[in-house]
Amino acid sequence: MRVGRVALVGAGPGDPGLLTVRGLELIRAADVIVYDRLVNPELLDEARPDALRISAAKRPGAHRLSQPQINELLVIHARQGREVVRLKGGDPFVFGRGGEEAEALVAAGVPFEVVPGVSSAIAAPAYAGIPVTDRRYASSFAVVTATEEPERSDARVRWERLATSVDTLVVLMGVARLSSIVATLERAGRPAATPVAIVVRATTAAQRTVVGTLGTIVEAAEAAAVESPAVIVVGEVVRLSEKLSWFAGDGLADFADADLEARST
Ligand code: SAH
């Protein structure tokens, strides 16, 4: 039997309009779609009615597929000759374990393609009116994850070095460790007056932005009951958000996990 193909497709950060043209084309043609929790369910409605929709939901505490199970699922369906879309939030190669999935496909001899997506790392600041670079305020930016405790001396992200060597820091998966991130950056020499923004559920109707400084953001985030998913932006560019904030969420539906589960077949 002919082996099918797998496309690792970036779904963008939430707003369905941020899916790429190539991504949409592949979703419409797919026999099987394996999707993540942060994918906008409206995109699944673009698939053929008979397409198999499989949730790989990585919801804390709930039933979820392990990474090896997801890899195996992709390989099994492709070997049955199917066109498989692996739909991942944002960009598949930005903190999405897309590299591991691609490796599993190579190992199994399954042909694949990668369709980059609009990462929340860029889109969340943009939808909050924050350019990650600006000639006046920032000539560099770094995107880091806070899945590990920043205060650990053996952390893979070298916070101490990043603190003062990069103008704009964009932190993903950082809400739960906000106070530790702030403390580490301040200890490493980033001034307490450095502006910070937290953009929650960016590019959806539920988008909210909380703005403060390294000195005030922990309290502000608590007061606003900030929750994941959120992107933390640290740096002078955050000052622009007041002037450039443009997004009102008009015409966008909010979406919740329940919605996504309901769409799996
Ligand atoms: N591959 C994804 C990132 C996956 S890691 C991408 O390129 O965007 C998951 C983290 O991404 C979340 O914890 C959060 O920090 C961020 N994130 C994803 N979607 C988001 C959204 N709509 N609003 C805010 N943060 C988001």
mmCIF file of C-alpha atoms and ligand atoms in Angstrom:
data_model
loop_
_atom_site.group_PDB
_atom_site.id
_atom_site.type_symbol
_atom_site.label_atom_id
_atom_site.label_comp_id
_atom_site.label_asym_id
_atom_site.label_seq_id
_atom_site.Cartn_x
_atom_site.Cartn_y
_atom_site.Cartn_z
ATOM 1 C CA MET A 1 0.000 0.000 0.000
ATOM 2 C CA ARG A 2 1.104 3.543 -0.737
ATOM 3 C CA VAL A 3 2.404 5.308 2.354
ATOM 4 C CA GLY A 4 0.547 8.516 3.198
ATOM 5 C CA ARG A 5 2.080 11.758 4.347
ATOM 6 C CA VAL A 6 2.106 13.725 7.546
ATOM 7 C CA ALA A 7 2.045 17.516 7.626
ATOM 8 C CA LEU A 8 3.123 19.195 10.845
ATOM 9 C CA VAL A 9 0.981 22.303 10.604
ATOM 10 C CA GLY A 10 1.099 25.419 12.754
ATOM 11 C CA ALA A 11 -2.455 26.469 13.616
ATOM 12 C CA GLY A 12 -1.461 29.949 14.769
ATOM 13 C CA PRO A 13 -2.163 31.388 18.202
ATOM 14 C CA GLY A 14 -5.990 31.352 18.244
ATOM 15 C CA ASP A 15 -7.474 33.802 15.744
ATOM 16 C CA PRO A 16 -8.419 31.444 12.883
ATOM 17 C CA GLY A 17 -7.453 34.148 10.392
ATOM 18 C CA LEU A 18 -3.825 33.586 11.365
ATOM 19 C CA LEU A 19 -3.662 30.094 9.844
ATOM 20 C CA THR A 20 -1.514 29.999 6.693
ATOM 21 C CA VAL A 21 -2.988 29.371 3.238
ATOM 22 C CA ARG A 22 -0.955 26.150 2.980
ATOM 23 C CA GLY A 23 -2.211 25.033 6.394
ATOM 24 C CA LEU A 24 -5.834 25.528 5.366
ATOM 25 C CA GLU A 25 -5.279 23.645 2.117
ATOM 26 C CA LEU A 26 -3.869 20.657 4.024
ATOM 27 C CA ILE A 27 -6.638 20.681 6.650
ATOM 28 C CA ARG A 28 -9.276 20.623 3.889
ATOM 29 C CA ALA A 29 -7.594 17.681 2.191
ATOM 30 C CA ALA A 30 -6.773 15.638 5.318
ATOM 31 C CA ASP A 31 -8.058 12.135 6.086
ATOM 32 C CA VAL A 32 -6.921 12.423 9.706
ATOM 33 C CA ILE A 33 -6.292 15.439 11.938
ATOM 34 C CA VAL A 34 -4.479 15.062 15.245
ATOM 35 C CA TYR A 35 -4.842 18.322 17.145
ATOM 36 C CA ASP A 36 -3.685 19.959 20.347
ATOM 37 C CA ARG A 37 -5.495 21.810 23.086
ATOM 38 C CA LEU A 38 -4.532 25.323 22.008
ATOM 39 C CA VAL A 39 -5.860 24.883 18.481
ATOM 40 C CA ASN A 40 -8.950 26.918 17.593
ATOM 41 C CA PRO A 41 -11.774 24.383 17.024
ATOM 42 C CA GLU A 42 -13.115 26.477 14.157
ATOM 43 C CA LEU A 43 -10.178 25.213 12.128
ATOM 44 C CA LEU A 44 -11.389 21.636 12.568
ATOM 45 C CA ASP A 45 -14.676 22.633 10.964
ATOM 46 C CA GLU A 46 -12.694 23.221 7.776
ATOM 47 C CA ALA A 47 -11.895 19.511 7.521
ATOM 48 C CA ARG A 48 -13.932 17.128 5.388
ATOM 49 C CA PRO A 49 -16.998 15.809 7.239
ATOM 50 C CA ASP A 50 -15.603 12.271 7.026
ATOM 51 C CA ALA A 51 -12.130 13.214 8.271
ATOM 52 C CA LEU A 52 -11.060 11.549 11.485
ATOM 53 C CA ARG A 53 -10.454 14.164 14.205
ATOM 54 C CA ILE A 54 -8.279 13.011 17.072
ATOM 55 C CA SER A 55 -7.619 15.112 20.174
ATOM 56 C CA ALA A 56 -4.158 14.717 21.615
ATOM 57 C CA ALA A 57 -5.334 17.037 24.393
ATOM 58 C CA LYS A 58 -2.549 17.688 26.798
ATOM 59 C CA ARG A 59 -4.833 19.008 29.456
ATOM 60 C CA PRO A 60 -3.346 18.909 32.950
ATOM 61 C CA GLY A 61 -4.917 16.073 34.875
ATOM 62 C CA ALA A 62 -7.166 14.850 32.096
ATOM 63 C CA HIS A 63 -6.677 11.839 29.879
ATOM 64 C CA ARG A 64 -3.983 12.642 27.393
ATOM 65 C CA LEU A 65 -1.825 10.901 24.908
ATOM 66 C CA SER A 66 1.866 10.616 25.709
ATOM 67 C CA GLN A 67 4.376 11.911 23.174
ATOM 68 C CA PRO A 68 5.332 8.352 22.046
ATOM 69 C CA GLN A 69 1.616 7.569 21.604
ATOM 70 C CA ILE A 70 1.154 10.655 19.452
ATOM 71 C CA ASN A 71 4.206 9.755 17.366
ATOM 72 C CA GLU A 72 2.867 6.236 16.895
ATOM 73 C CA LEU A 73 -0.580 7.498 15.918
ATOM 74 C CA LEU A 74 0.923 9.629 13.147
ATOM 75 C CA VAL A 75 2.974 6.727 11.825
ATOM 76 C CA ILE A 76 0.108 4.211 11.945
ATOM 77 C CA HIS A 77 -2.302 6.415 10.010
ATOM 78 C CA ALA A 78 0.307 7.395 7.431
ATOM 79 C CA ARG A 79 1.221 3.741 6.885
ATOM 80 C CA GLN A 80 -2.409 3.080 6.060
ATOM 81 C CA GLY A 81 -2.044 5.470 3.159
ATOM 82 C CA ARG A 82 -3.751 8.420 4.824
ATOM 83 C CA GLU A 83 -3.038 12.117 4.543
ATOM 84 C CA VAL A 84 -2.435 13.169 8.129
ATOM 85 C CA VAL A 85 -2.380 16.693 9.516
ATOM 86 C CA ARG A 86 -0.727 17.151 12.869
ATOM 87 C CA LEU A 87 -2.209 20.476 13.929
ATOM 88 C CA LYS A 88 -0.290 22.278 16.637
ATOM 89 C CA GLY A 89 -0.829 25.612 18.373
ATOM 90 C CA GLY A 90 1.287 28.512 17.126
ATOM 91 C CA ASP A 91 4.338 27.231 15.273
ATOM 92 C CA PRO A 92 5.071 23.487 15.367
ATOM 93 C CA PHE A 93 8.784 23.995 16.039
ATOM 94 C CA VAL A 94 8.450 26.588 18.814
ATOM 95 C CA PHE A 95 8.104 24.721 22.106
ATOM 96 C CA GLY A 96 5.749 22.278 20.446
ATOM 97 C CA ARG A 97 7.830 19.091 20.341
ATOM 98 C CA GLY A 98 7.429 19.178 16.571
ATOM 99 C CA GLY A 99 11.060 18.186 16.192
ATOM 100 C CA GLU A 100 10.481 14.957 18.083
ATOM 101 C CA GLU A 101 7.472 14.138 15.926
ATOM 102 C CA ALA A 102 9.444 14.826 12.752
ATOM 103 C CA GLU A 103 12.229 12.541 14.023
ATOM 104 C CA ALA A 104 9.744 9.735 14.636
ATOM 105 C CA LEU A 105 8.468 10.130 11.060
ATOM 106 C CA VAL A 106 11.995 9.993 9.652
ATOM 107 C CA ALA A 107 12.703 6.865 11.709
ATOM 108 C CA ALA A 108 9.536 5.226 10.359
ATOM 109 C CA GLY A 109 10.247 6.262 6.764
ATOM 110 C CA VAL A 110 7.067 8.351 6.561
ATOM 111 C CA PRO A 111 7.272 11.392 4.260
ATOM 112 C CA PHE A 112 6.351 14.668 5.906
ATOM 113 C CA GLU A 113 6.257 18.416 5.500
ATOM 114 C CA VAL A 114 6.369 21.251 7.999
ATOM 115 C CA VAL A 115 4.053 24.243 7.687
ATOM 116 C CA PRO A 116 5.256 27.022 9.980
ATOM 117 C CA GLY A 117 2.647 28.860 11.989
ATOM 118 C CA VAL A 118 2.297 32.277 13.559
ATOM 119 C CA SER A 119 3.792 31.740 16.990
ATOM 120 C CA SER A 120 2.153 33.188 20.085
ATOM 121 C CA ALA A 121 5.652 34.446 20.915
ATOM 122 C CA ILE A 122 5.229 37.120 18.240
ATOM 123 C CA ALA A 123 1.444 37.268 17.863
ATOM 124 C CA ALA A 124 0.580 37.835 21.527
ATOM 125 C CA PRO A 125 2.788 40.930 21.795
ATOM 126 C CA ALA A 126 1.580 42.136 18.373
ATOM 127 C CA TYR A 127 -2.096 41.831 19.345
ATOM 128 C CA ALA A 128 -1.309 43.763 22.536
ATOM 129 C CA GLY A 129 0.331 46.568 20.550
ATOM 130 C CA ILE A 130 3.893 45.560 21.444
ATOM 131 C CA PRO A 131 6.474 45.313 18.639
ATOM 132 C CA VAL A 132 9.136 42.884 19.910
ATOM 133 C CA THR A 133 11.809 45.047 18.289
ATOM 134 C CA ASP A 134 11.850 48.792 17.703
ATOM 135 C CA ARG A 135 14.754 50.967 16.559
ATOM 136 C CA ARG A 136 14.393 53.120 19.636
ATOM 137 C CA TYR A 137 13.955 50.506 22.354
ATOM 138 C CA ALA A 138 15.005 47.001 21.351
ATOM 139 C CA SER A 139 17.398 45.495 18.829
ATOM 140 C CA SER A 140 17.139 41.919 20.049
ATOM 141 C CA PHE A 141 14.603 39.539 21.487
ATOM 142 C CA ALA A 142 14.678 36.036 22.876
ATOM 143 C CA VAL A 143 11.892 33.530 23.338
ATOM 144 C CA VAL A 144 12.253 31.263 26.346
ATOM 145 C CA THR A 145 10.215 28.704 28.229
ATOM 146 C CA ALA A 146 9.677 28.692 31.967
ATOM 147 C CA THR A 147 8.695 25.049 32.287
ATOM 148 C CA GLU A 148 11.723 24.697 34.545
ATOM 149 C CA GLU A 149 12.218 26.574 37.783
ATOM 150 C CA PRO A 150 14.300 29.685 36.841
ATOM 151 C CA GLU A 151 15.996 29.805 40.224
ATOM 152 C CA ARG A 152 17.580 26.366 39.750
ATOM 153 C CA SER A 153 21.247 26.758 39.038
ATOM 154 C CA ASP A 154 21.158 23.974 36.424
ATOM 155 C CA ALA A 155 18.138 25.371 34.533
ATOM 156 C CA ARG A 156 18.466 24.943 30.764
ATOM 157 C CA VAL A 157 17.421 28.544 30.174
ATOM 158 C CA ARG A 158 20.317 30.677 31.355
ATOM 159 C CA TRP A 159 18.240 33.440 32.901
ATOM 160 C CA GLU A 160 21.179 35.238 34.524
ATOM 161 C CA ARG A 161 22.857 35.725 31.177
ATOM 162 C CA LEU A 162 19.688 36.563 29.274
ATOM 163 C CA ALA A 163 18.544 39.102 31.846
ATOM 164 C CA THR A 164 20.821 41.869 30.606
ATOM 165 C CA SER A 165 22.020 40.618 27.207
ATOM 166 C CA VAL A 166 18.689 40.661 25.375
ATOM 167 C CA ASP A 167 16.469 43.740 25.064
ATOM 168 C CA THR A 168 13.077 42.024 24.856
ATOM 169 C CA LEU A 169 12.405 38.749 26.639
ATOM 170 C CA VAL A 170 9.334 36.765 25.613
ATOM 171 C CA VAL A 171 8.453 34.022 28.085
ATOM 172 C CA LEU A 172 6.122 31.156 27.217
ATOM 173 C CA MET A 173 4.570 28.826 29.784
ATOM 174 C CA GLY A 174 5.648 31.243 32.497
ATOM 175 C CA VAL A 175 2.541 32.234 34.428
ATOM 176 C CA ALA A 176 2.935 29.669 37.193
ATOM 177 C CA ARG A 177 6.525 30.772 37.791
ATOM 178 C CA LEU A 178 6.086 34.513 37.395
ATOM 179 C CA SER A 179 7.459 35.513 40.793
ATOM 180 C CA SER A 180 10.515 33.332 40.366
ATOM 181 C CA ILE A 181 11.160 34.727 36.851
ATOM 182 C CA VAL A 182 10.901 38.278 38.142
ATOM 183 C CA ALA A 183 13.190 37.589 41.106
ATOM 184 C CA THR A 184 15.800 35.935 38.884
ATOM 185 C CA LEU A 185 15.829 38.793 36.358
ATOM 186 C CA GLU A 186 16.093 41.433 39.080
ATOM 187 C CA ARG A 187 18.870 39.576 40.846
ATOM 188 C CA ALA A 188 20.732 39.371 37.533
ATOM 189 C CA GLY A 189 20.607 43.142 37.167
ATOM 190 C CA ARG A 190 17.454 43.993 35.250
ATOM 191 C CA PRO A 191 16.044 47.150 36.895
ATOM 192 C CA ALA A 192 12.792 46.896 38.873
ATOM 193 C CA ALA A 193 11.361 49.667 36.680
ATOM 194 C CA THR A 194 11.603 47.496 33.520
ATOM 195 C CA PRO A 195 8.141 47.333 31.902
ATOM 196 C CA VAL A 196 6.394 43.943 31.773
ATOM 197 C CA ALA A 197 3.209 42.850 30.021
ATOM 198 C CA ILE A 198 1.289 39.616 30.341
ATOM 199 C CA VAL A 199 -0.981 38.826 27.400
ATOM 200 C CA VAL A 200 -3.589 36.220 28.257
ATOM 201 C CA ARG A 201 -5.448 34.152 25.628
ATOM 202 C CA ALA A 202 -4.013 36.347 22.943
ATOM 203 C CA THR A 203 -5.754 36.750 19.583
ATOM 204 C CA THR A 204 -9.055 35.391 20.932
ATOM 205 C CA ALA A 205 -12.173 37.242 22.090
ATOM 206 C CA ALA A 206 -10.964 36.592 25.654
ATOM 207 C CA GLN A 207 -7.632 38.400 25.206
ATOM 208 C CA ARG A 208 -6.539 40.473 28.214
ATOM 209 C CA THR A 209 -3.318 42.373 28.852
ATOM 210 C CA VAL A 210 -1.914 43.156 32.285
ATOM 211 C CA VAL A 211 0.879 45.736 32.316
ATOM 212 C CA GLY A 212 3.316 46.633 35.102
ATOM 213 C CA THR A 213 7.024 46.581 35.848
ATOM 214 C CA LEU A 214 9.310 43.911 37.255
ATOM 215 C CA GLY A 215 8.599 45.543 40.599
ATOM 216 C CA THR A 216 4.798 45.479 40.333
ATOM 217 C CA ILE A 217 3.790 42.727 37.921
ATOM 218 C CA VAL A 218 3.489 39.869 40.421
ATOM 219 C CA GLU A 219 0.898 41.745 42.425
ATOM 220 C CA ALA A 220 -0.864 43.011 39.303
ATOM 221 C CA ALA A 221 -1.077 39.483 37.886
ATOM 222 C CA GLU A 222 -2.532 38.182 41.120
ATOM 223 C CA ALA A 223 -5.066 40.985 41.271
ATOM 224 C CA ALA A 224 -6.120 40.243 37.690
ATOM 225 C CA ALA A 225 -6.216 36.462 38.306
ATOM 226 C CA VAL A 226 -3.985 35.838 35.298
ATOM 227 C CA GLU A 227 -4.105 32.285 34.011
ATOM 228 C CA SER A 228 -2.430 30.196 31.334
ATOM 229 C CA PRO A 229 -2.152 30.380 28.349
ATOM 230 C CA ALA A 230 -0.296 33.652 28.523
ATOM 231 C CA VAL A 231 2.822 35.237 27.100
ATOM 232 C CA ILE A 232 5.033 37.404 29.312
ATOM 233 C CA VAL A 233 6.921 40.248 27.627
ATOM 234 C CA VAL A 234 9.756 41.992 29.456
ATOM 235 C CA GLY A 235 11.434 45.116 28.087
ATOM 236 C CA GLU A 236 11.109 48.759 27.131
ATOM 237 C CA VAL A 237 8.964 47.938 24.070
ATOM 238 C CA VAL A 238 6.086 47.192 26.461
ATOM 239 C CA ARG A 239 5.745 50.983 26.859
ATOM 240 C CA LEU A 240 4.331 51.141 23.331
ATOM 241 C CA SER A 241 1.307 49.002 24.191
ATOM 242 C CA GLU A 242 -0.574 51.925 25.675
ATOM 243 C CA LYS A 243 -0.372 53.819 22.404
ATOM 244 C CA LEU A 244 -0.503 50.925 19.937
ATOM 245 C CA SER A 245 -3.019 48.605 21.533
ATOM 246 C CA TRP A 246 -5.509 47.989 18.713
ATOM 247 C CA PHE A 247 -7.196 44.625 19.139
ATOM 248 C CA ALA A 248 -10.735 44.457 20.468
ATOM 249 C CA GLY A 249 -11.598 40.871 19.599
ATOM 250 C CA ASP A 250 -14.538 41.960 17.444
ATOM 251 C CA GLY A 251 -16.116 39.137 15.534
ATOM 252 C CA LEU A 252 -13.970 36.435 17.112
ATOM 253 C CA ALA A 253 -15.568 33.617 19.025
ATOM 254 C CA ASP A 254 -14.005 32.608 22.324
ATOM 255 C CA PHE A 255 -13.191 28.952 22.539
ATOM 256 C CA ALA A 256 -12.807 26.575 25.399
ATOM 257 C CA ASP A 257 -11.389 23.105 25.917
ATOM 258 C CA ALA A 258 -14.857 21.588 26.079
ATOM 259 C CA ASP A 259 -15.492 22.710 22.535
ATOM 260 C CA LEU A 260 -12.400 20.969 21.289
ATOM 261 C CA GLU A 261 -13.201 17.667 22.956
ATOM 262 C CA ALA A 262 -16.685 17.733 21.476
ATOM 263 C CA ARG A 263 -15.239 17.881 17.998
ATOM 264 C CA SER A 264 -13.122 14.737 18.211
ATOM 265 C CA THR A 265 -14.435 11.660 16.450
HETATM 266 N N1 SAH B 1 4.023 26.279 19.613
HETATM 267 C C1 SAH B 1 3.323 27.302 20.371
HETATM 268 C C2 SAH B 1 3.779 27.326 21.824
HETATM 269 C C3 SAH B 1 3.430 26.070 22.605
HETATM 270 S S1 SAH B 1 3.849 26.184 24.284
HETATM 271 C C4 SAH B 1 3.519 28.654 19.693
HETATM 272 O O1 SAH B 1 4.348 28.785 18.794
HETATM 273 O O2 SAH B 1 2.788 29.588 20.052
HETATM 274 C C5 SAH B 1 2.341 26.768 25.000
HETATM 275 C C6 SAH B 1 2.507 28.194 25.480
HETATM 276 O O3 SAH B 1 2.356 29.095 24.392
HETATM 277 C C7 SAH B 1 1.476 28.645 26.477
HETATM 278 O O4 SAH B 1 1.803 28.230 27.795
HETATM 279 C C8 SAH B 1 1.562 30.152 26.338
HETATM 280 O O5 SAH B 1 2.703 30.667 26.986
HETATM 281 C C9 SAH B 1 1.772 30.293 24.848
HETATM 282 N N2 SAH B 1 0.507 30.504 24.128
HETATM 283 C C10 SAH B 1 -0.004 29.740 23.150
HETATM 284 N N3 SAH B 1 -1.154 30.270 22.673
HETATM 285 C C11 SAH B 1 -1.356 31.402 23.360
HETATM 286 C C12 SAH B 1 -2.361 32.411 23.343
HETATM 287 N N4 SAH B 1 -3.398 32.359 22.503
HETATM 288 N N5 SAH B 1 -2.243 33.455 24.200
HETATM 289 C C13 SAH B 1 -1.222 33.536 25.054
HETATM 290 N N6 SAH B 1 -0.246 32.607 25.128
HETATM 291 C C14 SAH B 1 -0.303 31.566 24.292
#
